[in-house]
JSON list of C-alpha atoms in Angstrom, two decimals:
[
{"chain": "A", "resi": 21, "resn": "MET", "atom": "CA", "xyz": [106.45, 215.06, 56.12]},
{"chain": "A", "resi": 22, "resn": "SER", "atom": "CA", "xyz": [107.11, 211.36, 56.31]},
{"chain": "A", "resi": 23, "resn": "THR", "atom": "CA", "xyz": [104.61, 208.58, 56.73]},
{"chain": "A", "resi": 24, "resn": "THR", "atom": "CA", "xyz": [105.52, 205.99, 59.31]},
{"chain": "A", "resi": 25, "resn": "VAL", "atom": "CA", "xyz": [104.90, 202.30, 58.99]},
{"chain": "A", "resi": 26, "resn": "SER", "atom": "CA", "xyz": [101.47, 201.44, 60.37]},
{"chain": "A", "resi": 27, "resn": "ASP", "atom": "CA", "xyz": [101.07, 197.88, 59.11]},
{"chain": "A", "resi": 28, "resn": "THR", "atom": "CA", "xyz": [100.01, 195.70, 62.03]},
{"chain": "A", "resi": 29, "resn": "SER", "atom": "CA", "xyz": [100.19, 192.33, 60.26]},
{"chain": "A", "resi": 30, "resn": "GLU", "atom": "CA", "xyz": [102.50, 189.65, 61.62]},
{"chain": "A", "resi": 31, "resn": "PHE", "atom": "CA", "xyz": [105.24, 190.53, 59.12]},
{"chain": "A", "resi": 32, "resn": "GLY", "atom": "CA", "xyz": [104.75, 194.30, 59.02]},
{"chain": "A", "resi": 33, "resn": "ILE", "atom": "CA", "xyz": [105.90, 196.08, 55.89]},
{"chain": "A", "resi": 34, "resn": "ALA", "atom": "CA", "xyz": [108.73, 193.61, 55.11]},
{"chain": "A", "resi": 35, "resn": "PRO", "atom": "CA", "xyz": [106.83, 191.59, 52.45]},
{"chain": "A", "resi": 36, "resn": "GLU", "atom": "CA", "xyz": [105.95, 194.80, 50.61]},
{"chain": "A", "resi": 37, "resn": "LEU", "atom": "CA", "xyz": [109.56, 195.91, 50.16]},
{"chain": "A", "resi": 38, "resn": "SER", "atom": "CA", "xyz": [111.57, 195.06, 47.09]},
{"chain": "A", "resi": 39, "resn": "ALA", "atom": "CA", "xyz": [114.83, 193.14, 47.45]},
{"chain": "A", "resi": 40, "resn": "PHE", "atom": "CA", "xyz": [116.63, 196.36, 46.47]},
{"chain": "A", "resi": 41, "resn": "GLN", "atom": "CA", "xyz": [114.94, 198.26, 49.31]},
{"chain": "A", "resi": 42, "resn": "GLN", "atom": "CA", "xyz": [115.78, 195.45, 51.75]},
{"chain": "A", "resi": 43, "resn": "HIS", "atom": "CA", "xyz": [119.41, 195.63, 50.64]},
{"chain": "A", "resi": 44, "resn": "ILE", "atom": "CA", "xyz": [119.47, 199.38, 51.34]},
{"chain": "A", "resi": 45, "resn": "LEU", "atom": "CA", "xyz": [118.12, 198.76, 54.85]},
{"chain": "A", "resi": 46, "resn": "THR", "atom": "CA", "xyz": [120.72, 196.06, 55.40]},
{"chain": "A", "resi": 47, "resn": "ILE", "atom": "CA", "xyz": [123.53, 198.40, 54.36]},
{"chain": "A", "resi": 48, "resn": "LEU", "atom": "CA", "xyz": [122.25, 201.05, 56.76]},
{"chain": "A", "resi": 49, "resn": "ALA", "atom": "CA", "xyz": [122.06, 198.54, 59.62]},
{"chain": "A", "resi": 50, "resn": "LYS", "atom": "CA", "xyz": [125.81, 198.81, 60.15]},
{"chain": "A", "resi": 51, "resn": "LYS", "atom": "CA", "xyz": [125.96, 202.62, 60.37]},
{"chain": "A", "resi": 52, "resn": "PRO", "atom": "CA", "xyz": [124.44, 205.75, 58.81]},
{"chain": "A", "resi": 53, "resn": "ARG", "atom": "CA", "xyz": [125.76, 206.53, 55.34]},
{"chain": "A", "resi": 54, "resn": "TYR", "atom": "CA", "xyz": [125.51, 209.18, 52.66]},
{"chain": "A", "resi": 55, "resn": "GLY", "atom": "CA", "xyz": [124.02, 208.31, 49.28]},
{"chain": "A", "resi": 56, "resn": "LEU", "atom": "CA", "xyz": [127.23, 207.62, 47.35]},
{"chain": "A", "resi": 57, "resn": "ALA", "atom": "CA", "xyz": [128.50, 205.31, 50.11]},
{"chain": "A", "resi": 58, "resn": "ILE", "atom": "CA", "xyz": [125.25, 203.34, 49.87]},
{"chain": "A", "resi": 59, "resn": "LYS", "atom": "CA", "xyz": [125.63, 203.27, 46.08]},
{"chain": "A", "resi": 60, "resn": "ARG", "atom": "CA", "xyz": [129.19, 201.88, 46.34]},
{"chain": "A", "resi": 61, "resn": "GLU", "atom": "CA", "xyz": [128.03, 199.01, 48.53]},
{"chain": "A", "resi": 62, "resn": "LEU", "atom": "CA", "xyz": [125.13, 198.24, 46.18]},
{"chain": "A", "resi": 63, "resn": "ASP", "atom": "CA", "xyz": [127.48, 198.38, 43.17]},
{"chain": "A", "resi": 64, "resn": "ALA", "atom": "CA", "xyz": [129.77, 195.85, 44.86]},
{"chain": "A", "resi": 65, "resn": "TYR", "atom": "CA", "xyz": [126.88, 193.58, 45.85]},
{"chain": "A", "resi": 66, "resn": "TYR", "atom": "CA", "xyz": [125.28, 193.57, 42.40]},
{"chain": "A", "resi": 67, "resn": "ASP", "atom": "CA", "xyz": [128.65, 193.68, 40.61]},
{"chain": "A", "resi": 68, "resn": "GLN", "atom": "CA", "xyz": [127.32, 196.46, 38.39]},
{"chain": "A", "resi": 69, "resn": "GLU", "atom": "CA", "xyz": [126.64, 200.16, 38.63]},
{"chain": "A", "resi": 70, "resn": "THR", "atom": "CA", "xyz": [123.49, 201.18, 40.47]},
{"chain": "A", "resi": 71, "resn": "ASN", "atom": "CA", "xyz": [121.42, 203.87, 38.77]},
{"chain": "A", "resi": 72, "resn": "HIS", "atom": "CA", "xyz": [121.38, 207.08, 40.86]},
{"chain": "A", "resi": 73, "resn": "GLY", "atom": "CA", "xyz": [117.69, 207.65, 40.14]},
{"chain": "A", "resi": 74, "resn": "ARG", "atom": "CA", "xyz": [116.77, 204.17, 41.32]},
{"chain": "A", "resi": 75, "resn": "LEU", "atom": "CA", "xyz": [118.79, 204.57, 44.51]},
{"chain": "A", "resi": 76, "resn": "TYR", "atom": "CA", "xyz": [117.43, 207.97, 45.50]},
{"chain": "A", "resi": 77, "resn": "GLN", "atom": "CA", "xyz": [113.84, 207.11, 44.56]},
{"chain": "A", "resi": 78, "resn": "ASN", "atom": "CA", "xyz": [114.01, 204.05, 46.81]},
{"chain": "A", "resi": 79, "resn": "LEU", "atom": "CA", "xyz": [115.70, 206.00, 49.61]},
{"chain": "A", "resi": 80, "resn": "SER", "atom": "CA", "xyz": [112.87, 208.56, 49.43]},
{"chain": "A", "resi": 81, "resn": "THR", "atom": "CA", "xyz": [110.30, 205.76, 49.66]},
{"chain": "A", "resi": 82, "resn": "LEU", "atom": "CA", "xyz": [112.07, 204.25, 52.68]},
{"chain": "A", "resi": 83, "resn": "VAL", "atom": "CA", "xyz": [112.14, 207.69, 54.34]},
{"chain": "A", "resi": 84, "resn": "GLU", "atom": "CA", "xyz": [108.40, 208.16, 53.64]},
{"chain": "A", "resi": 85, "resn": "LEU", "atom": "CA", "xyz": [107.71, 204.74, 55.19]},
{"chain": "A", "resi": 86, "resn": "GLY", "atom": "CA", "xyz": [109.62, 205.74, 58.32]},
{"chain": "A", "resi": 87, "resn": "LEU", "atom": "CA", "xyz": [112.22, 203.00, 57.87]},
{"chain": "A", "resi": 88, "resn": "VAL", "atom": "CA", "xyz": [115.07, 205.41, 57.14]},
{"chain": "A", "resi": 89, "resn": "GLU", "atom": "CA", "xyz": [115.80, 208.86, 58.49]},
{"chain": "A", "resi": 90, "resn": "LYS", "atom": "CA", "xyz": [117.32, 211.52, 56.24]},
{"chain": "A", "resi": 91, "resn": "SER", "atom": "CA", "xyz": [119.41, 214.33, 57.67]},
{"chain": "A", "resi": 92, "resn": "ALA", "atom": "CA", "xyz": [121.84, 216.93, 56.36]},
{"chain": "A", "resi": 93, "resn": "ARG", "atom": "CA", "xyz": [125.43, 215.77, 56.74]},
{"chain": "A", "resi": 94, "resn": "ASP", "atom": "CA", "xyz": [126.70, 219.09, 55.39]},
{"chain": "A", "resi": 95, "resn": "LYS", "atom": "CA", "xyz": [125.36, 221.74, 53.03]},
{"chain": "A", "resi": 96, "resn": "ARG", "atom": "CA", "xyz": [125.59, 219.44, 49.99]},
{"chain": "A", "resi": 97, "resn": "THR", "atom": "CA", "xyz": [125.29, 215.93, 51.37]},
{"chain": "A", "resi": 98, "resn": "ASN", "atom": "CA", "xyz": [122.44, 214.04, 53.01]},
{"chain": "A", "resi": 99, "resn": "GLU", "atom": "CA", "xyz": [123.00, 211.19, 55.42]},
{"chain": "A", "resi": 100, "resn": "TYR", "atom": "CA", "xyz": [120.64, 208.24, 55.80]},
{"chain": "A", "resi": 101, "resn": "ALA", "atom": "CA", "xyz": [120.18, 206.23, 58.98]},
{"chain": "A", "resi": 102, "resn": "LEU", "atom": "CA", "xyz": [118.11, 203.20, 59.83]},
{"chain": "A", "resi": 103, "resn": "THR", "atom": "CA", "xyz": [115.21, 203.92, 62.18]},
{"chain": "A", "resi": 104, "resn": "GLU", "atom": "CA", "xyz": [113.95, 201.54, 64.84]},
{"chain": "A", "resi": 105, "resn": "ALA", "atom": "CA", "xyz": [111.11, 200.60, 62.48]},
{"chain": "A", "resi": 106, "resn": "GLY", "atom": "CA", "xyz": [113.72, 199.85, 59.80]},
{"chain": "A", "resi": 107, "resn": "ARG", "atom": "CA", "xyz": [115.69, 197.68, 62.20]},
{"chain": "A", "resi": 108, "resn": "ASP", "atom": "CA", "xyz": [112.52, 195.83, 63.15]},
{"chain": "A", "resi": 109, "resn": "THR", "atom": "CA", "xyz": [111.72, 195.29, 59.46]},
{"chain": "A", "resi": 110, "resn": "ILE", "atom": "CA", "xyz": [115.13, 193.70, 58.86]},
{"chain": "A", "resi": 111, "resn": "ALA", "atom": "CA", "xyz": [114.74, 191.52, 61.96]},
{"chain": "A", "resi": 112, "resn": "THR", "atom": "CA", "xyz": [111.27, 190.43, 60.82]},
{"chain": "A", "resi": 113, "resn": "GLN", "atom": "CA", "xyz": [112.56, 189.49, 57.37]},
{"chain": "A", "resi": 114, "resn": "LEU", "atom": "CA", "xyz": [115.54, 187.59, 58.81]},
{"chain": "A", "resi": 115, "resn": "SER", "atom": "CA", "xyz": [113.31, 185.76, 61.26]},
{"chain": "A", "resi": 116, "resn": "TRP", "atom": "CA", "xyz": [111.06, 184.62, 58.43]},
{"chain": "A", "resi": 117, "resn": "VAL", "atom": "CA", "xyz": [114.01, 183.48, 56.28]},
{"chain": "A", "resi": 118, "resn": "PHE", "atom": "CA", "xyz": [115.70, 181.70, 59.20]},
{"chain": "A", "resi": 119, "resn": "SER", "atom": "CA", "xyz": [112.48, 179.91, 60.16]},
{"chain": "A", "resi": 120, "resn": "ARG", "atom": "CA", "xyz": [112.36, 178.41, 56.70]},
{"chain": "A", "resi": 121, "resn": "PHE", "atom": "CA", "xyz": [116.10, 177.73, 56.36]},
{"chain": "A", "resi": 122, "resn": "VAL", "atom": "CA", "xyz": [116.62, 175.97, 59.68]},
{"chain": "A", "resi": 123, "resn": "THR", "atom": "CA", "xyz": [115.02, 172.59, 59.08]},
{"chain": "A", "resi": 124, "resn": "ASP", "atom": "CA", "xyz": [117.35, 170.48, 61.21]},
{"chain": "A", "resi": 125, "resn": "GLU", "atom": "CA", "xyz": [120.29, 170.67, 63.62]},
{"chain": "A", "resi": 126, "resn": "ASP", "atom": "CA", "xyz": [122.87, 170.80, 60.81]},
{"chain": "A", "resi": 127, "resn": "ARG", "atom": "CA", "xyz": [121.26, 173.86, 59.29]},
{"chain": "A", "resi": 128, "resn": "ALA", "atom": "CA", "xyz": [120.96, 175.49, 62.71]},
{"chain": "A", "resi": 129, "resn": "THR", "atom": "CA", "xyz": [124.70, 174.95, 63.22]},
{"chain": "A", "resi": 130, "resn": "GLU", "atom": "CA", "xyz": [125.38, 176.32, 59.73]},
{"chain": "A", "resi": 131, "resn": "LEU", "atom": "CA", "xyz": [123.40, 179.45, 60.55]},
{"chain": "A", "resi": 132, "resn": "GLU", "atom": "CA", "xyz": [125.16, 179.85, 63.92]},
{"chain": "A", "resi": 133, "resn": "THR", "atom": "CA", "xyz": [128.50, 179.66, 62.10]},
{"chain": "A", "resi": 134, "resn": "LEU", "atom": "CA", "xyz": [127.42, 182.33, 59.64]},
{"chain": "A", "resi": 135, "resn": "VAL", "atom": "CA", "xyz": [126.39, 184.62, 62.50]},
{"chain": "A", "resi": 136, "resn": "ASP", "atom": "CA", "xyz": [129.63, 183.99, 64.40]},
{"chain": "A", "resi": 137, "resn": "ASP", "atom": "CA", "xyz": [131.69, 184.70, 61.25]},
{"chain": "A", "resi": 138, "resn": "ALA", "atom": "CA", "xyz": [129.84, 187.99, 60.74]},
{"chain": "A", "resi": 139, "resn": "ARG", "atom": "CA", "xyz": [130.92, 189.30, 64.14]}
]
């Protein structure tokens, strides 16, 4: 049985998550993935191999927090998908970062360019 996020502070659970956990949520924001696909993206991001135990322990935590949903993809493979609470957590974190990064019109334009390039 999973425990859903119940934090009612302004920033929710986002400040409590590790950078590694936030990176997992970010990877899942694009589409649901199975564990090894998540691992490949983390390996590429960190430019080193991600420990299986670390990955699956953090996935389990994110599932328990209600930020990720785990389902059976087939008899041997689980698939992980971002929940609405997980999406909200990413949005909250981005909002906080952007509010500190955008200090003038040039930085706002820089951020707009980054968003446009990501599309």
